[in-house]
Amino acid sequence: MEATLALACELIRRPSVTPEDADCQQLMSERLTAIGFTCTDMPFGDVRNLWAERSGSNAEGPIVVFAGHTDVVPTGPETQWQSPPFEPTLRDGLLYGRGAADMKGSLAAMVVACEAFVAAHPDHQGRIGFLITSDEEGPAVNGTVKVMEALGAQGKAIDWCIVGEPSSTSELGDVVKNGRRGSLGATLTVKGVQGHIAYPHLADNPIHRALPALDALAREVWDEGNDFFPATSFQISNINGGTGATNVIPGEVTVLFNFRFSTEVTDTELRQRTEAILDAHGLDYDIDWNLSGQAFLTPSGALVEAAVESIREVAGIDTQLSTAGGTSDGRFIAPTGAQVLELGPVNATIHKIDECVRADDLPRLAAMYRGILERLLLN
């Protein structure tokens, strides 16, 4: 079996449902140690993390890091899978299994790409690194963010980072994520006075008070976006209030909402403008904010150019740069000044029953990763 496909199968066999790693990182460490990487376990809480680093001819040169995660989402009802989710199965040119696309296929391609690159260029310039966590699909509090803090405390900085998230849409390499929108969530509690619904003058309905303010927030134009990002969006996801009885005015209502924001606005500005609107409506409220990640963008430079050229060489296509979609662990890496992009398999089946990836895409992805290394570390 082709090397990348074989390693992907070995990783899929390990049931690493978040935050479990199921010794996937140990398997990767063994392969990387064999080609001269120094591997360091960096556990935090119940999360396993791996930092691996290899120096070429210049130990002080720039470093290109492969970042990814060994954890996968739960399988859902296994009886609905055509084949067991942790038994990698080849069928009609596709590799089936939980994590095949998100993102054990990418991890295998990263390792095999490095094995081939080091074999051909043992004295390459600069350094190669791996930052692997088992806490990407979960809360993401003891994974990449903690490793980045630890690396920062050691004075280590990442120059270029390739995240193996499944970025492709229709065919391998057609889309590369060169940025992501920020995510800012909030829990808003609007307070009123509970009372009998027949005597509204003796109560204060917080739902009635909240609705005009929520409408104003939904109608607000937060920014116009830019060449790389759509306009910032505001979406309400939950509204909860009341006792369940039809004759009781509730004492409070809780609203959950989220901003997906561009680089045209900061999370601080969004908080201030939101609270100004709430204040203008005279609400008695509490609000708890949760910043999941800052917006980031890698518009141009050596990393993007290397990826575009490598994809063109391997797949014969011109890739599209995109910032669409949700968040990724790149949000923890980019704020340090690193150039970050995401390149991985087609994402059509991620998190679904019968997750799969085209089997012949995996060695081609390894070739793309190797091409990026060559363009960054051989010039």
Coordinates of C-alpha atoms in Angstrom, one line a residue:
M1 CA 0.0 0.0 0.0
E2 CA 1.2 3.5 -0.8
A3 CA 3.0 5.1 2.2
T4 CA 0.6 8.0 2.9
L5 CA -2.5 5.8 2.6
A6 CA -1.0 3.2 4.8
L7 CA -0.2 5.7 7.6
A8 CA -3.7 7.2 7.3
C9 CA -5.2 3.8 7.8
E10 CA -3.0 3.2 10.9
L11 CA -4.2 6.5 12.4
I12 CA -7.9 5.9 11.6
R13 CA -7.7 2.6 13.4
R14 CA -7.1 4.4 16.6
P15 CA -10.4 5.6 18.1
S16 CA -9.2 9.1 19.2
V17 CA -12.6 10.7 19.9
T18 CA -11.9 14.1 21.4
P19 CA -10.0 14.7 23.7
E20 CA -8.5 11.2 23.4
D21 CA -5.4 10.8 21.3
A22 CA -5.3 6.9 21.4
D23 CA -1.5 7.0 20.8
C24 CA -1.8 8.6 17.4
Q25 CA 0.9 11.1 18.5
Q26 CA 3.2 8.3 19.6
L27 CA 2.9 6.8 16.2
M28 CA 3.8 10.1 14.6
S29 CA 6.6 10.7 17.0
E30 CA 8.2 7.3 16.2
R31 CA 8.2 8.2 12.5
L32 CA 9.5 11.7 13.0
T33 CA 12.2 10.6 15.5
A34 CA 13.5 8.2 12.8
I35 CA 14.2 11.1 10.5
G36 CA 15.9 13.4 13.0
F37 CA 13.1 15.2 14.8
T38 CA 13.3 15.9 18.5
C39 CA 9.8 15.2 19.8
T40 CA 8.5 16.7 23.0
D41 CA 5.2 15.7 24.7
M42 CA 3.4 18.7 26.1
P43 CA 0.3 17.5 28.0
F44 CA -2.1 20.0 29.5
G45 CA -5.0 18.6 31.6
D46 CA -6.4 15.6 29.8
V47 CA -5.1 16.7 26.5
R48 CA -2.0 15.3 24.7
N49 CA 0.0 17.7 22.6
L50 CA 3.2 17.1 20.5
W51 CA 5.9 19.5 19.6
A52 CA 8.5 18.2 17.2
E53 CA 11.4 20.0 15.6
R54 CA 14.2 19.2 13.1
S55 CA 17.0 21.5 12.2
G56 CA 18.8 21.5 8.9
S57 CA 22.1 23.2 8.1
N58 CA 21.0 26.3 9.9
A59 CA 19.5 25.7 13.4
E60 CA 18.7 29.4 13.7
G61 CA 16.9 29.7 10.4
P62 CA 13.2 30.2 9.8
I63 CA 10.8 27.4 10.8
V64 CA 7.9 26.0 8.8
V65 CA 5.4 24.2 11.0
F66 CA 2.8 21.6 10.2
A67 CA -0.2 22.0 12.6
G68 CA -3.0 19.6 13.1
H69 CA -5.1 17.5 15.5
T70 CA -5.4 13.8 16.2
D71 CA -8.8 14.0 17.9
V72 CA -12.0 13.3 15.9
V73 CA -15.7 14.0 16.5
P74 CA -17.9 11.2 17.7
T75 CA -19.0 8.8 15.1
G76 CA -22.8 9.0 15.6
P77 CA -24.8 5.7 15.3
E78 CA -22.2 3.2 14.1
T79 CA -25.0 1.0 12.6
Q80 CA -25.6 3.8 10.0
W81 CA -22.0 3.5 8.7
Q82 CA -21.5 1.2 5.7
S83 CA -18.3 0.0 7.4
P84 CA -17.1 0.4 11.0
P85 CA -15.8 4.0 11.5
F86 CA -12.5 2.9 13.0
E87 CA -11.8 0.2 10.5
P88 CA -10.3 2.0 7.5
T89 CA -12.0 0.7 4.4
L90 CA -11.2 1.2 0.7
R91 CA -14.2 1.2 -1.5
D92 CA -14.6 2.5 -5.0
G93 CA -11.4 4.6 -4.8
L94 CA -12.4 6.2 -1.5
L95 CA -10.9 5.7 2.0
Y96 CA -13.7 5.5 4.6
G97 CA -13.3 6.1 8.3
R98 CA -13.7 8.7 11.0
G99 CA -11.0 11.3 10.5
A100 CA -10.1 10.3 7.0
A101 CA -10.7 13.8 5.8
D102 CA -10.6 15.7 9.2
M103 CA -7.7 15.3 9.6
K104 CA -5.8 12.0 9.8
G105 CA -5.3 12.0 6.1
S106 CA -3.5 15.3 6.3
L107 CA -1.4 14.1 9.3
A108 CA -0.3 11.1 7.3
A109 CA 0.6 13.4 4.3
M110 CA 2.6 15.7 6.5
V111 CA 4.7 12.9 7.9
V112 CA 5.3 11.2 4.6
A113 CA 6.1 14.6 3.0
C114 CA 8.8 15.2 5.6
E115 CA 10.2 11.7 5.3
A116 CA 10.6 12.2 1.5
F117 CA 11.9 15.8 1.9
V118 CA 14.5 14.9 4.5
A119 CA 15.7 11.8 2.6
A120 CA 16.3 14.0 -0.4
H121 CA 17.6 17.1 1.5
P122 CA 19.0 16.1 4.8
D123 CA 20.9 19.4 5.1
H124 CA 18.0 21.7 4.2
Q125 CA 18.0 25.2 5.4
G126 CA 16.0 26.3 8.4
R127 CA 13.8 24.1 10.5
I128 CA 10.7 22.0 10.3
G129 CA 8.2 21.7 13.1
F130 CA 5.0 19.8 14.1
L131 CA 2.4 21.1 16.5
I132 CA -0.2 18.4 17.0
T133 CA -3.0 18.4 19.6
S134 CA -5.9 16.2 20.7
D135 CA -8.1 19.2 21.6
E136 CA -9.2 20.8 18.4
E137 CA -12.7 19.2 18.1
G138 CA -13.4 19.8 21.8
P139 CA -13.2 23.0 23.9
A140 CA -9.8 23.9 22.5
V141 CA -8.5 25.2 25.8
N142 CA -5.7 22.8 26.6
G143 CA -4.4 22.3 23.1
T144 CA -2.7 24.6 20.5
V145 CA -3.4 27.7 22.5
K146 CA -1.4 26.3 25.5
V147 CA 1.4 25.0 23.3
M148 CA 1.7 28.4 21.7
E149 CA 1.9 30.0 25.2
A150 CA 4.6 27.5 26.2
L151 CA 6.6 28.1 23.0
G152 CA 6.4 31.8 23.5
A153 CA 7.7 31.5 27.0
Q154 CA 10.7 29.6 25.5
G155 CA 11.3 32.4 23.0
K156 CA 10.3 30.2 20.0
A157 CA 8.4 31.8 17.2
I158 CA 6.8 30.3 14.1
D159 CA 7.5 31.8 10.7
W160 CA 5.2 29.8 8.5
C161 CA 2.5 27.4 9.4
I162 CA 0.5 24.9 7.3
V163 CA -2.7 23.7 9.1
G164 CA -4.0 20.4 7.6
E165 CA -7.7 21.3 7.9
P166 CA -9.8 20.0 4.9
S167 CA -9.9 23.2 2.9
S168 CA -10.7 21.8 -0.5
T169 CA -14.2 22.1 -1.9
S170 CA -14.6 20.0 -5.2
E171 CA -11.0 18.8 -5.8
L172 CA -7.8 18.6 -3.9
G173 CA -6.1 22.0 -3.8
D174 CA -8.9 24.1 -5.3
V175 CA -9.3 26.2 -2.2
V176 CA -6.7 27.3 0.4
K177 CA -7.8 29.1 3.5
N178 CA -5.5 32.1 4.0
G179 CA -7.4 33.5 6.9
R180 CA -10.5 33.1 9.1
R181 CA -13.1 35.4 10.5
G182 CA -13.0 36.1 14.2
S183 CA -15.7 34.6 16.5
L184 CA -17.1 36.6 19.4
G185 CA -20.0 35.1 21.4
A186 CA -22.1 36.6 24.1
T187 CA -24.7 35.5 26.7
L188 CA -27.0 38.4 27.4
T189 CA -29.4 38.4 30.3
V190 CA -32.1 41.0 30.3
K191 CA -33.8 41.5 33.7
G192 CA -37.4 42.4 34.4
V193 CA -40.0 41.8 37.1
Q194 CA -41.9 38.6 37.2
G195 CA -45.7 38.8 37.7
H196 CA -49.2 37.7 36.8
I197 CA -49.9 38.1 33.1
A198 CA -53.3 39.6 33.9
Y199 CA -51.6 42.5 35.9
P200 CA -48.8 43.7 33.5
H201 CA -48.7 47.0 35.3
L202 CA -47.3 45.2 38.3
A203 CA -44.6 43.4 36.3
D204 CA -41.9 44.3 33.8
N205 CA -41.6 42.0 30.8
P206 CA -37.9 41.6 29.9
I207 CA -38.8 39.9 26.6
H208 CA -40.8 42.9 25.4
R209 CA -37.9 45.2 26.5
A210 CA -35.3 43.1 24.8
L211 CA -36.9 42.7 21.4
P212 CA -36.4 46.3 20.1
A213 CA -32.7 46.2 21.2
L214 CA -32.2 42.8 19.5
D215 CA -33.9 44.1 16.3
A216 CA -31.5 47.1 16.4
L217 CA -28.5 44.7 16.8
A218 CA -29.7 42.5 13.9
R219 CA -30.2 45.6 11.6
E220 CA -26.8 47.2 12.5
V221 CA -24.2 47.4 9.7
W222 CA -21.0 46.5 11.6
D223 CA -18.7 46.9 8.6
E224 CA -18.6 46.4 4.8
G225 CA -16.0 43.7 4.7
N226 CA -13.0 43.9 2.4
D227 CA -11.3 42.1 -0.5
F228 CA -10.7 39.1 1.7
F229 CA -13.6 39.0 4.1
P230 CA -17.4 39.4 3.9
A231 CA -19.1 41.9 6.1
T232 CA -19.2 41.0 9.8
S233 CA -22.4 39.1 10.7
F234 CA -24.5 39.1 13.9
Q235 CA -26.7 36.1 14.5
I236 CA -28.9 35.2 17.5
S237 CA -28.7 31.4 18.2
N238 CA -30.9 31.0 21.4
I239 CA -33.6 32.9 23.3
N240 CA -34.8 31.5 26.6
G241 CA -37.3 33.0 29.0
G242 CA -40.4 32.2 30.9
T243 CA -41.5 29.5 33.4
G244 CA -43.4 27.4 31.0
A245 CA -46.7 28.7 32.2
T246 CA -48.9 30.9 30.0
N247 CA -50.0 33.2 32.8
V248 CA -46.6 34.3 34.2
I249 CA -44.6 37.2 32.9
P250 CA -40.9 36.1 33.3
G251 CA -38.4 37.8 35.4
E252 CA -35.6 37.6 32.9
V253 CA -34.7 36.4 29.4
T254 CA -31.4 35.0 28.2
V255 CA -30.1 35.5 24.7
L256 CA -27.1 33.9 23.0
F257 CA -25.6 35.6 20.0
N258 CA -22.4 35.5 17.9
F259 CA -20.4 37.7 15.7
R260 CA -18.3 36.4 12.9
F261 CA -16.1 39.4 12.2
S262 CA -13.7 40.6 9.6
T263 CA -10.4 42.4 10.0
E264 CA -12.3 45.6 9.5
V265 CA -13.5 45.7 13.1
T266 CA -12.0 44.5 16.4
D267 CA -13.7 42.5 19.1
T268 CA -13.3 45.5 21.4
E269 CA -15.3 47.7 19.0
L270 CA -18.0 45.1 18.7
R271 CA -18.4 44.9 22.5
Q272 CA -18.5 48.6 22.9
R273 CA -21.0 49.2 20.0
T274 CA -23.2 46.3 21.2
E275 CA -23.4 47.6 24.8
A276 CA -24.1 51.2 23.5
I277 CA -27.1 49.9 21.7
L278 CA -28.3 47.9 24.8
D279 CA -27.8 51.0 26.9
A280 CA -29.7 53.2 24.5
H281 CA -32.7 51.0 24.9
G282 CA -32.6 51.4 28.7
L283 CA -32.2 47.7 29.5
D284 CA -31.2 46.3 32.8
Y285 CA -28.8 43.6 31.7
D286 CA -25.7 41.5 32.3
I287 CA -23.6 40.3 29.4
D288 CA -20.8 37.7 29.4
W289 CA -18.5 37.8 26.4
N290 CA -16.5 34.9 24.9
L291 CA -13.8 35.5 22.3
S292 CA -13.2 32.2 20.5
G293 CA -10.6 33.6 18.1
Q294 CA -9.4 36.7 16.4
A295 CA -9.7 37.3 12.7
F296 CA -6.5 36.6 10.9
L297 CA -5.2 37.0 7.3
T298 CA -2.2 35.9 5.4
P299 CA -2.8 37.9 2.2
S300 CA 0.5 37.3 0.4
G301 CA 4.1 36.3 1.0
A302 CA 6.4 33.3 0.8
L303 CA 4.0 30.8 2.3
V304 CA 1.0 31.6 0.1
E305 CA 3.2 31.8 -3.0
A306 CA 4.8 28.4 -2.2
A307 CA 1.4 26.8 -1.7
V308 CA 0.0 28.2 -4.9
E309 CA 3.0 27.1 -6.9
S310 CA 3.1 23.6 -5.3
I311 CA -0.6 23.0 -6.0
R312 CA -0.2 24.1 -9.6
E313 CA 2.7 21.7 -10.0
V314 CA 0.9 18.7 -8.5
A315 CA -2.7 19.2 -9.5
G316 CA -2.4 21.5 -12.5
I317 CA -4.9 24.0 -11.1
D318 CA -4.9 27.6 -9.9
T319 CA -6.1 27.6 -6.3
Q320 CA -8.6 30.0 -4.8
L321 CA -7.7 31.9 -1.6
S322 CA -10.6 32.0 0.8
T323 CA -11.4 33.0 4.4
A324 CA -14.9 31.4 4.5
G325 CA -16.0 28.8 7.0
G326 CA -15.6 28.5 10.8
T327 CA -12.6 28.8 13.0
S328 CA -9.5 26.6 13.2
D329 CA -6.5 26.4 15.4
G330 CA -4.8 28.8 13.1
R331 CA -6.5 31.5 15.2
F332 CA -4.0 30.7 18.0
I333 CA -0.9 30.8 15.8
A334 CA -1.5 33.8 13.5
P335 CA -1.6 36.4 16.3
T336 CA 2.1 35.7 17.0
G337 CA 3.0 37.0 13.6
A338 CA 3.2 33.7 11.8
Q339 CA 2.1 33.4 8.2
V340 CA -0.7 30.8 8.4
L341 CA -2.7 28.9 5.7
E342 CA -4.9 25.8 5.7
L343 CA -4.5 23.1 3.0
G344 CA -6.1 19.7 3.2
P345 CA -8.5 17.3 1.5
V346 CA -12.0 17.8 0.2
N347 CA -14.4 18.7 3.1
A348 CA -17.7 17.3 1.7
T349 CA -18.0 14.5 4.3
I350 CA -16.3 15.9 7.4
H351 CA -18.2 15.2 10.6
K352 CA -20.7 13.0 8.7
I353 CA -21.6 9.4 8.7
D354 CA -19.3 7.5 6.2
E355 CA -16.6 10.2 6.3
C356 CA -14.2 9.6 3.4
V357 CA -11.5 10.9 1.3
R358 CA -10.3 10.0 -2.2
A359 CA -7.5 7.5 -1.7
D360 CA -5.3 8.9 -4.4
D361 CA -5.6 12.4 -3.0
L362 CA -3.5 11.5 0.0
P363 CA -0.2 11.0 -1.8
R364 CA -0.9 14.0 -3.9
L365 CA -1.4 16.1 -0.7
A366 CA 1.9 14.8 0.5
A367 CA 3.5 15.9 -2.7
M368 CA 2.0 19.4 -2.2
Y369 CA 3.3 19.6 1.3
R370 CA 6.7 18.5 0.1
G371 CA 6.6 21.1 -2.7
I372 CA 6.0 23.8 -0.1
L373 CA 8.9 22.7 2.0
E374 CA 11.2 22.7 -1.1
R375 CA 10.1 26.2 -2.0
L376 CA 10.6 27.6 1.6
L377 CA 13.7 25.7 2.8
L378 CA 15.8 25.2 -0.3
N379 CA 16.0 28.8 -1.6

